[in-house]
mmCIF file of C-alpha atoms in Angstrom:
data_model
loop_
_atom_site.group_PDB
_atom_site.id
_atom_site.type_symbol
_atom_site.label_atom_id
_atom_site.label_comp_id
_atom_site.label_asym_id
_atom_site.label_seq_id
_atom_site.Cartn_x
_atom_site.Cartn_y
_atom_site.Cartn_z
ATOM 1 C CA MET K 5 38.456 4.113 13.769
ATOM 2 C CA ASN K 6 36.619 6.396 16.175
ATOM 3 C CA ALA K 7 33.052 5.893 17.345
ATOM 4 C CA GLU K 8 31.687 8.720 15.180
ATOM 5 C CA SER K 9 33.063 7.421 11.885
ATOM 6 C CA HIS K 10 32.029 3.892 12.810
ATOM 7 C CA ALA K 11 28.462 4.999 13.587
ATOM 8 C CA SER K 12 28.119 7.022 10.387
ATOM 9 C CA GLY K 13 29.215 4.036 8.296
ATOM 10 C CA LEU K 14 26.535 1.861 9.886
ATOM 11 C CA SER K 15 23.685 4.065 8.651
ATOM 12 C CA ASP K 16 24.236 2.784 5.089
ATOM 13 C CA LEU K 17 23.797 -0.855 6.090
ATOM 14 C CA ARG K 18 20.648 -2.909 5.553
ATOM 15 C CA TRP K 19 19.574 -4.039 9.016
ATOM 16 C CA ILE K 20 17.529 -7.235 9.377
ATOM 17 C CA LYS K 21 15.507 -7.996 12.504
ATOM 18 C CA SER K 22 15.831 -11.460 13.998
ATOM 19 C CA SER K 23 13.036 -13.869 13.052
ATOM 20 C CA HIS K 24 12.848 -14.713 16.768
ATOM 21 C CA SER K 25 11.882 -11.129 17.659
ATOM 22 C CA GLY K 26 8.210 -10.838 18.383
ATOM 23 C CA GLY K 27 5.895 -8.124 17.081
ATOM 24 C CA GLU K 28 5.289 -6.867 20.609
ATOM 25 C CA GLY K 29 8.546 -4.905 20.843
ATOM 26 C CA GLY K 30 10.247 -7.365 23.149
ATOM 27 C CA GLU K 31 13.859 -8.444 22.873
ATOM 28 C CA CYS K 32 14.770 -7.430 19.336
ATOM 29 C CA VAL K 33 18.139 -7.923 17.710
ATOM 30 C CA GLU K 34 19.091 -6.612 14.271
ATOM 31 C CA VAL K 35 21.989 -7.786 12.126
ATOM 32 C CA ALA K 36 23.666 -6.139 9.124
ATOM 33 C CA HIS K 37 26.290 -7.696 6.864
ATOM 34 C CA SER K 38 29.080 -5.745 5.212
ATOM 35 C CA ALA K 39 31.923 -6.964 3.013
ATOM 36 C CA ALA K 40 34.301 -7.627 5.913
ATOM 37 C CA SER K 41 32.144 -7.852 9.018
ATOM 38 C CA VAL K 42 28.774 -8.430 10.642
ATOM 39 C CA HIS K 43 27.127 -5.834 12.896
ATOM 40 C CA VAL K 44 24.633 -6.593 15.673
ATOM 41 C CA ARG K 45 22.501 -4.061 17.543
ATOM 42 C CA ASP K 46 19.515 -3.729 19.848
ATOM 43 C CA SER K 47 16.653 -2.493 17.670
ATOM 44 C CA LYS K 48 15.106 -0.591 20.582
ATOM 45 C CA HIS K 49 18.268 1.476 21.160
ATOM 46 C CA ARG K 50 19.694 2.142 17.698
ATOM 47 C CA GLU K 51 21.637 5.164 18.929
ATOM 48 C CA ARG K 52 23.761 2.938 21.167
ATOM 49 C CA PRO K 53 26.913 1.262 19.828
ATOM 50 C CA SER K 54 26.624 -1.967 17.908
ATOM 51 C CA LEU K 55 28.762 -5.080 18.160
ATOM 52 C CA THR K 56 30.990 -5.705 15.136
ATOM 53 C CA VAL K 57 32.598 -9.081 14.438
ATOM 54 C CA GLY K 58 34.419 -10.636 11.505
ATOM 55 C CA ARG K 59 32.461 -12.782 9.054
ATOM 56 C CA ALA K 60 34.331 -15.957 10.066
ATOM 57 C CA GLU K 61 33.615 -15.320 13.756
ATOM 58 C CA TRP K 62 29.944 -14.709 12.954
ATOM 59 C CA ALA K 63 29.725 -17.972 11.000
ATOM 60 C CA ALA K 64 31.279 -19.846 13.938
ATOM 61 C CA PHE K 65 28.784 -18.232 16.329
ATOM 62 C CA VAL K 66 25.816 -19.173 14.121
ATOM 63 C CA ARG K 67 27.061 -22.772 13.836
ATOM 64 C CA PHE K 68 27.445 -22.977 17.625
ATOM 65 C CA ALA K 69 24.023 -21.419 18.272
ATOM 66 C CA SER K 70 22.361 -23.794 15.798
ATOM 67 C CA GLU K 71 23.570 -26.951 17.553
#
């Protein structure tokens, strides 16, 4: 998959801002779930590439971060 087709597919996703992001425009992270993967991006720089990981890897990360 090239960067252009990847980016165009991300526009259809429903992005959710982290509950830890403040209203002041500080460090904001957005996450979107698709059938096979989870996408993470910086909400201040949406034109930049996002990080895409598998759903199992995302679940492992969330478990680790919650400990």
